[in-house]
């Protein structure tokens, strides 16, 4: 295996980590409207991710940086062609971070309500747009012989991509509902588990349609195995949720995300961004990669830094592992 192949796998792992961790972050943000009945319950949900949400976003920064360094042609074509959707995602992530930090700074009802609206929408929109973006990457977009995107914004809004966006939105919300039931106590825990069951059923229908479509148009034997794992893990996650085994359900919903991402990257390889105009113009791990020397330096740096980051983030989750409920929420001043 050559270094550009290794970095293709590593970037897939980074995106898997991002969607696994930020997935339940986005889900919790959406659930502040769907699950919480009052401000105290919204504070409970936000507090479940309060210590970890910013650390989860590090995976996105690392994935973007790794793509820029390892596959500069892929990065350039992706960020120029998908400029508006990616800009909207970036704005949402900025506003979302500000909302988490500013919501509790003042006690006025209107102030807190506005920031809570911001948390909801800036969680829902990226959760949908990431699915649209990756579905388009797998489907193929209009790339010419100069490795430049020559399509329009409306070319990205096709049925397959919109279905992909609905899958990520529902899957992340289901993932968040299971996380909420894992991290809370009392009535909100029971309602989170009940909502997760309904969300899981919707997710299963949408995900099965999307994965089968992907397999039929782009798949091979390896992607078929990944699809089978994703579907089986999702059904098992729903079953364990019904049984009240939140830990197993959360782990399996995470495996669903990991297997689905693996399937998408398996259908891509050896391409990183297919051209819908001419297969000869596809961006591949070979023609889009950096020099071998650059990849070698990156590999040494990643080998040292990545375990340290993962150990620190794992320690953070361990410290804040306990469940919380409305009884743990102090009265607002």
PDB file of N, CA and C in Angstrom, residues 146-206:
ATOM      1  N   UNK A 146      -9.289  20.067 -16.430  1.00  0.00           N
ATOM      2  CA  UNK A 146      -8.351  20.866 -15.640  1.00  0.00           C
ATOM      3  C   UNK A 146      -8.559  20.673 -14.128  1.00  0.00           C
ATOM      4  N   UNK A 147      -9.332  19.658 -13.754  1.00  0.00           N
ATOM      5  CA  UNK A 147      -9.639  19.361 -12.351  1.00  0.00           C
ATOM      6  C   UNK A 147     -10.432  20.486 -11.692  1.00  0.00           C
ATOM      7  N   UNK A 148     -11.261  21.171 -12.458  1.00  0.00           N
ATOM      8  CA  UNK A 148     -12.056  22.272 -11.947  1.00  0.00           C
ATOM      9  C   UNK A 148     -13.538  21.923 -12.021  1.00  0.00           C
ATOM     10  N   UNK A 149     -14.277  22.339 -10.989  1.00  0.00           N
ATOM     11  CA  UNK A 149     -15.722  22.115 -10.965  1.00  0.00           C
ATOM     12  C   UNK A 149     -16.383  23.125 -11.887  1.00  0.00           C
ATOM     13  N   UNK A 150     -17.198  22.660 -12.836  1.00  0.00           N
ATOM     14  CA  UNK A 150     -17.827  23.548 -13.815  1.00  0.00           C
ATOM     15  C   UNK A 150     -19.351  23.500 -13.717  1.00  0.00           C
ATOM     16  N   UNK A 151     -19.864  22.907 -12.651  1.00  0.00           N
ATOM     17  CA  UNK A 151     -21.303  22.861 -12.460  1.00  0.00           C
ATOM     18  C   UNK A 151     -21.803  24.071 -11.704  1.00  0.00           C
ATOM     19  N   UNK A 152     -23.059  24.028 -11.303  1.00  0.00           N
ATOM     20  CA  UNK A 152     -23.682  25.109 -10.543  1.00  0.00           C
ATOM     21  C   UNK A 152     -24.182  24.571  -9.210  1.00  0.00           C
ATOM     22  N   UNK A 153     -24.663  25.469  -8.375  1.00  0.00           N
ATOM     23  CA  UNK A 153     -25.222  25.070  -7.081  1.00  0.00           C
ATOM     24  C   UNK A 153     -26.401  24.121  -7.268  1.00  0.00           C
ATOM     25  N   UNK A 154     -27.204  24.350  -8.294  1.00  0.00           N
ATOM     26  CA  UNK A 154     -28.411  23.543  -8.491  1.00  0.00           C
ATOM     27  C   UNK A 154     -28.065  22.118  -8.926  1.00  0.00           C
ATOM     28  N   UNK A 155     -26.876  21.928  -9.488  1.00  0.00           N
ATOM     29  CA  UNK A 155     -26.457  20.563  -9.832  1.00  0.00           C
ATOM     30  C   UNK A 155     -26.266  19.702  -8.587  1.00  0.00           C
ATOM     31  N   UNK A 156     -25.994  20.351  -7.458  1.00  0.00           N
ATOM     32  CA  UNK A 156     -25.783  19.620  -6.210  1.00  0.00           C
ATOM     33  C   UNK A 156     -27.102  19.235  -5.541  1.00  0.00           C
ATOM     34  N   UNK A 157     -28.197  19.852  -5.976  1.00  0.00           N
ATOM     35  CA  UNK A 157     -29.500  19.603  -5.342  1.00  0.00           C
ATOM     36  C   UNK A 157     -30.287  18.580  -6.153  1.00  0.00           C
ATOM     37  N   UNK A 158     -29.761  17.382  -6.254  1.00  0.00           N
ATOM     38  CA  UNK A 158     -30.436  16.299  -6.961  1.00  0.00           C
ATOM     39  C   UNK A 158     -31.106  15.356  -5.962  1.00  0.00           C
ATOM     40  N   UNK A 159     -31.915  14.460  -6.450  1.00  0.00           N
ATOM     41  CA  UNK A 159     -32.709  13.586  -5.574  1.00  0.00           C
ATOM     42  C   UNK A 159     -31.801  12.718  -4.697  1.00  0.00           C
ATOM     43  N   UNK A 160     -30.763  12.162  -5.284  1.00  0.00           N
ATOM     44  CA  UNK A 160     -29.857  11.293  -4.531  1.00  0.00           C
ATOM     45  C   UNK A 160     -29.187  12.058  -3.393  1.00  0.00           C
ATOM     46  N   UNK A 161     -28.737  13.278  -3.672  1.00  0.00           N
ATOM     47  CA  UNK A 161     -28.055  14.073  -2.649  1.00  0.00           C
ATOM     48  C   UNK A 161     -29.017  14.497  -1.546  1.00  0.00           C
ATOM     49  N   UNK A 162     -30.226  14.878  -1.914  1.00  0.00           N
ATOM     50  CA  UNK A 162     -31.215  15.273  -0.901  1.00  0.00           C
ATOM     51  C   UNK A 162     -31.568  14.080  -0.012  1.00  0.00           C
ATOM     52  N   UNK A 163     -31.680  12.895  -0.612  1.00  0.00           N
ATOM     53  CA  UNK A 163     -31.911  11.690   0.194  1.00  0.00           C
ATOM     54  C   UNK A 163     -30.750  11.462   1.141  1.00  0.00           C
ATOM     55  N   UNK A 164     -29.508  11.667   0.662  1.00  0.00           N
ATOM     56  CA  UNK A 164     -28.352  11.548   1.547  1.00  0.00           C
ATOM     57  C   UNK A 164     -28.410  12.523   2.700  1.00  0.00           C
ATOM     58  N   UNK A 165     -28.855  13.743   2.423  1.00  0.00           N
ATOM     59  CA  UNK A 165     -28.994  14.729   3.496  1.00  0.00           C
ATOM     60  C   UNK A 165     -30.044  14.327   4.520  1.00  0.00           C
ATOM     61  N   UNK A 166     -31.147  13.774   4.065  1.00  0.00           N
ATOM     62  CA  UNK A 166     -32.184  13.316   4.999  1.00  0.00           C
ATOM     63  C   UNK A 166     -31.686  12.146   5.842  1.00  0.00           C
ATOM     64  N   UNK A 167     -30.861  11.294   5.247  1.00  0.00           N
ATOM     65  CA  UNK A 167     -30.305  10.157   6.000  1.00  0.00           C
ATOM     66  C   UNK A 167     -29.399  10.648   7.121  1.00  0.00           C
ATOM     67  N   UNK A 168     -28.461  11.559   6.814  1.00  0.00           N
ATOM     68  CA  UNK A 168     -27.570  12.048   7.870  1.00  0.00           C
ATOM     69  C   UNK A 168     -28.341  12.811   8.934  1.00  0.00           C
ATOM     70  N   UNK A 169     -29.341  13.584   8.535  1.00  0.00           N
ATOM     71  CA  UNK A 169     -30.129  14.335   9.513  1.00  0.00           C
ATOM     72  C   UNK A 169     -30.859  13.402  10.469  1.00  0.00           C
ATOM     73  N   UNK A 170     -31.547  12.404   9.947  1.00  0.00           N
ATOM     74  CA  UNK A 170     -32.294  11.491  10.814  1.00  0.00           C
ATOM     75  C   UNK A 170     -31.367  10.581  11.608  1.00  0.00           C
ATOM     76  N   UNK A 171     -30.275  10.131  10.964  1.00  0.00           N
ATOM     77  CA  UNK A 171     -29.339   9.252  11.669  1.00  0.00           C
ATOM     78  C   UNK A 171     -28.666   9.987  12.822  1.00  0.00           C
ATOM     79  N   UNK A 172     -28.225  11.218  12.599  1.00  0.00           N
ATOM     80  CA  UNK A 172     -27.592  11.989  13.663  1.00  0.00           C
ATOM     81  C   UNK A 172     -28.585  12.292  14.786  1.00  0.00           C
ATOM     82  N   UNK A 173     -29.837  12.570  14.422  1.00  0.00           N
ATOM     83  CA  UNK A 173     -30.841  12.859  15.448  1.00  0.00           C
ATOM     84  C   UNK A 173     -31.140  11.605  16.265  1.00  0.00           C
ATOM     85  N   UNK A 174     -31.215  10.460  15.605  1.00  0.00           N
ATOM     86  CA  UNK A 174     -31.370   9.190  16.321  1.00  0.00           C
ATOM     87  C   UNK A 174     -30.176   8.942  17.233  1.00  0.00           C
ATOM     88  N   UNK A 175     -28.981   9.157  16.704  1.00  0.00           N
ATOM     89  CA  UNK A 175     -27.748   9.007  17.492  1.00  0.00           C
ATOM     90  C   UNK A 175     -27.787   9.925  18.718  1.00  0.00           C
ATOM     91  N   UNK A 176     -28.263  11.148  18.532  1.00  0.00           N
ATOM     92  CA  UNK A 176     -28.369  12.090  19.638  1.00  0.00           C
ATOM     93  C   UNK A 176     -29.415  11.680  20.657  1.00  0.00           C
ATOM     94  N   UNK A 177     -30.542  11.129  20.191  1.00  0.00           N
ATOM     95  CA  UNK A 177     -31.591  10.686  21.115  1.00  0.00           C
ATOM     96  C   UNK A 177     -31.103   9.532  21.985  1.00  0.00           C
ATOM     97  N   UNK A 178     -30.352   8.619  21.384  1.00  0.00           N
ATOM     98  CA  UNK A 178     -29.790   7.511  22.166  1.00  0.00           C
ATOM     99  C   UNK A 178     -28.764   8.045  23.157  1.00  0.00           C
ATOM    100  N   UNK A 179     -27.955   9.008  22.728  1.00  0.00           N
ATOM    101  CA  UNK A 179     -26.985   9.625  23.640  1.00  0.00           C
ATOM    102  C   UNK A 179     -27.701  10.335  24.783  1.00  0.00           C
ATOM    103  N   UNK A 180     -28.810  11.018  24.488  1.00  0.00           N
ATOM    104  CA  UNK A 180     -29.573  11.700  25.534  1.00  0.00           C
ATOM    105  C   UNK A 180     -30.116  10.702  26.549  1.00  0.00           C
ATOM    106  N   UNK A 181     -30.606   9.570  26.087  1.00  0.00           N
ATOM    107  CA  UNK A 181     -31.110   8.561  27.031  1.00  0.00           C
ATOM    108  C   UNK A 181     -29.973   7.948  27.844  1.00  0.00           C
ATOM    109  N   UNK A 182     -28.771   7.911  27.253  1.00  0.00           N
ATOM    110  CA  UNK A 182     -27.607   7.376  27.956  1.00  0.00           C
ATOM    111  C   UNK A 182     -27.087   8.337  29.018  1.00  0.00           C
ATOM    112  N   UNK A 183     -27.277   9.633  28.822  1.00  0.00           N
ATOM    113  CA  UNK A 183     -26.659  10.640  29.679  1.00  0.00           C
ATOM    114  C   UNK A 183     -27.624  11.323  30.634  1.00  0.00           C
ATOM    115  N   UNK A 184     -28.906  10.960  30.627  1.00  0.00           N
ATOM    116  CA  UNK A 184     -29.880  11.649  31.476  1.00  0.00           C
ATOM    117  C   UNK A 184     -30.593  10.665  32.396  1.00  0.00           C
ATOM    118  N   UNK A 185     -31.312  11.230  33.357  1.00  0.00           N
ATOM    119  CA  UNK A 185     -32.121  10.433  34.285  1.00  0.00           C
ATOM    120  C   UNK A 185     -33.522  11.028  34.333  1.00  0.00           C
ATOM    121  N   UNK A 186     -34.464  10.212  34.801  1.00  0.00           N
ATOM    122  CA  UNK A 186     -35.813  10.706  34.999  1.00  0.00           C
ATOM    123  C   UNK A 186     -36.669  10.629  33.745  1.00  0.00           C
ATOM    124  N   UNK A 187     -37.668  11.490  33.706  1.00  0.00           N
ATOM    125  CA  UNK A 187     -38.645  11.462  32.624  1.00  0.00           C
ATOM    126  C   UNK A 187     -38.022  11.751  31.270  1.00  0.00           C
ATOM    127  N   UNK A 188     -37.082  12.655  31.226  1.00  0.00           N
ATOM    128  CA  UNK A 188     -36.475  13.001  29.943  1.00  0.00           C
ATOM    129  C   UNK A 188     -35.722  11.808  29.344  1.00  0.00           C
ATOM    130  N   UNK A 189     -35.180  10.967  30.195  1.00  0.00           N
ATOM    131  CA  UNK A 189     -34.508   9.752  29.706  1.00  0.00           C
ATOM    132  C   UNK A 189     -35.512   8.818  29.044  1.00  0.00           C
ATOM    133  N   UNK A 190     -36.672   8.624  29.670  1.00  0.00           N
ATOM    134  CA  UNK A 190     -37.694   7.739  29.116  1.00  0.00           C
ATOM    135  C   UNK A 190     -38.234   8.280  27.796  1.00  0.00           C
ATOM    136  N   UNK A 191     -38.456   9.582  27.741  1.00  0.00           N
ATOM    137  CA  UNK A 191     -38.971  10.173  26.508  1.00  0.00           C
ATOM    138  C   UNK A 191     -37.923  10.150  25.389  1.00  0.00           C
ATOM    139  N   UNK A 192     -36.668  10.300  25.764  1.00  0.00           N
ATOM    140  CA  UNK A 192     -35.602  10.220  24.759  1.00  0.00           C
ATOM    141  C   UNK A 192     -35.545   8.824  24.147  1.00  0.00           C
ATOM    142  N   UNK A 193     -35.694   7.815  24.985  1.00  0.00           N
ATOM    143  CA  UNK A 193     -35.662   6.443  24.476  1.00  0.00           C
ATOM    144  C   UNK A 193     -36.866   6.174  23.568  1.00  0.00           C
ATOM    145  N   UNK A 194     -38.054   6.682  23.941  1.00  0.00           N
ATOM    146  CA  UNK A 194     -39.243   6.486  23.110  1.00  0.00           C
ATOM    147  C   UNK A 194     -39.095   7.215  21.772  1.00  0.00           C
ATOM    148  N   UNK A 195     -38.556   8.430  21.822  1.00  0.00           N
ATOM    149  CA  UNK A 195     -38.358   9.185  20.584  1.00  0.00           C
ATOM    150  C   UNK A 195     -37.303   8.515  19.708  1.00  0.00           C
ATOM    151  N   UNK A 196     -36.267   7.958  20.328  1.00  0.00           N
ATOM    152  CA  UNK A 196     -35.228   7.274  19.559  1.00  0.00           C
ATOM    153  C   UNK A 196     -35.804   6.106  18.773  1.00  0.00           C
ATOM    154  N   UNK A 197     -36.773   5.412  19.334  1.00  0.00           N
ATOM    155  CA  UNK A 197     -37.397   4.291  18.627  1.00  0.00           C
ATOM    156  C   UNK A 197     -38.087   4.768  17.368  1.00  0.00           C
ATOM    157  N   UNK A 198     -38.840   5.869  17.472  1.00  0.00           N
ATOM    158  CA  UNK A 198     -39.540   6.394  16.296  1.00  0.00           C
ATOM    159  C   UNK A 198     -38.545   6.926  15.262  1.00  0.00           C
ATOM    160  N   UNK A 199     -37.541   7.638  15.743  1.00  0.00           N
ATOM    161  CA  UNK A 199     -36.521   8.150  14.829  1.00  0.00           C
ATOM    162  C   UNK A 199     -35.767   7.011  14.151  1.00  0.00           C
ATOM    163  N   UNK A 200     -35.511   5.952  14.904  1.00  0.00           N
ATOM    164  CA  UNK A 200     -34.799   4.815  14.341  1.00  0.00           C
ATOM    165  C   UNK A 200     -35.557   4.171  13.199  1.00  0.00           C
ATOM    166  N   UNK A 201     -36.883   4.083  13.327  1.00  0.00           N
ATOM    167  CA  UNK A 201     -37.692   3.488  12.265  1.00  0.00           C
ATOM    168  C   UNK A 201     -37.620   4.328  10.993  1.00  0.00           C
ATOM    169  N   UNK A 202     -37.724   5.654  11.138  1.00  0.00           N
ATOM    170  CA  UNK A 202     -37.626   6.541   9.972  1.00  0.00           C
ATOM    171  C   UNK A 202     -36.235   6.459   9.350  1.00  0.00           C
ATOM    172  N   UNK A 203     -35.217   6.464  10.209  1.00  0.00           N
ATOM    173  CA  UNK A 203     -33.834   6.389   9.727  1.00  0.00           C
ATOM    174  C   UNK A 203     -33.586   5.100   8.960  1.00  0.00           C
ATOM    175  N   UNK A 204     -34.117   3.994   9.465  1.00  0.00           N
ATOM    176  CA  UNK A 204     -33.892   2.695   8.820  1.00  0.00           C
ATOM    177  C   UNK A 204     -34.447   2.685   7.396  1.00  0.00           C
ATOM    178  N   UNK A 205     -35.633   3.259   7.205  1.00  0.00           N
ATOM    179  CA  UNK A 205     -36.246   3.291   5.872  1.00  0.00           C
ATOM    180  C   UNK A 205     -35.407   4.146   4.917  1.00  0.00           C
ATOM    181  N   UNK A 206     -35.057   5.362   5.363  1.00  0.00           N
ATOM    182  CA  UNK A 206     -34.295   6.274   4.511  1.00  0.00           C
ATOM    183  C   UNK A 206     -32.891   5.724   4.231  1.00  0.00           C
TER     184      UNK A 206
END
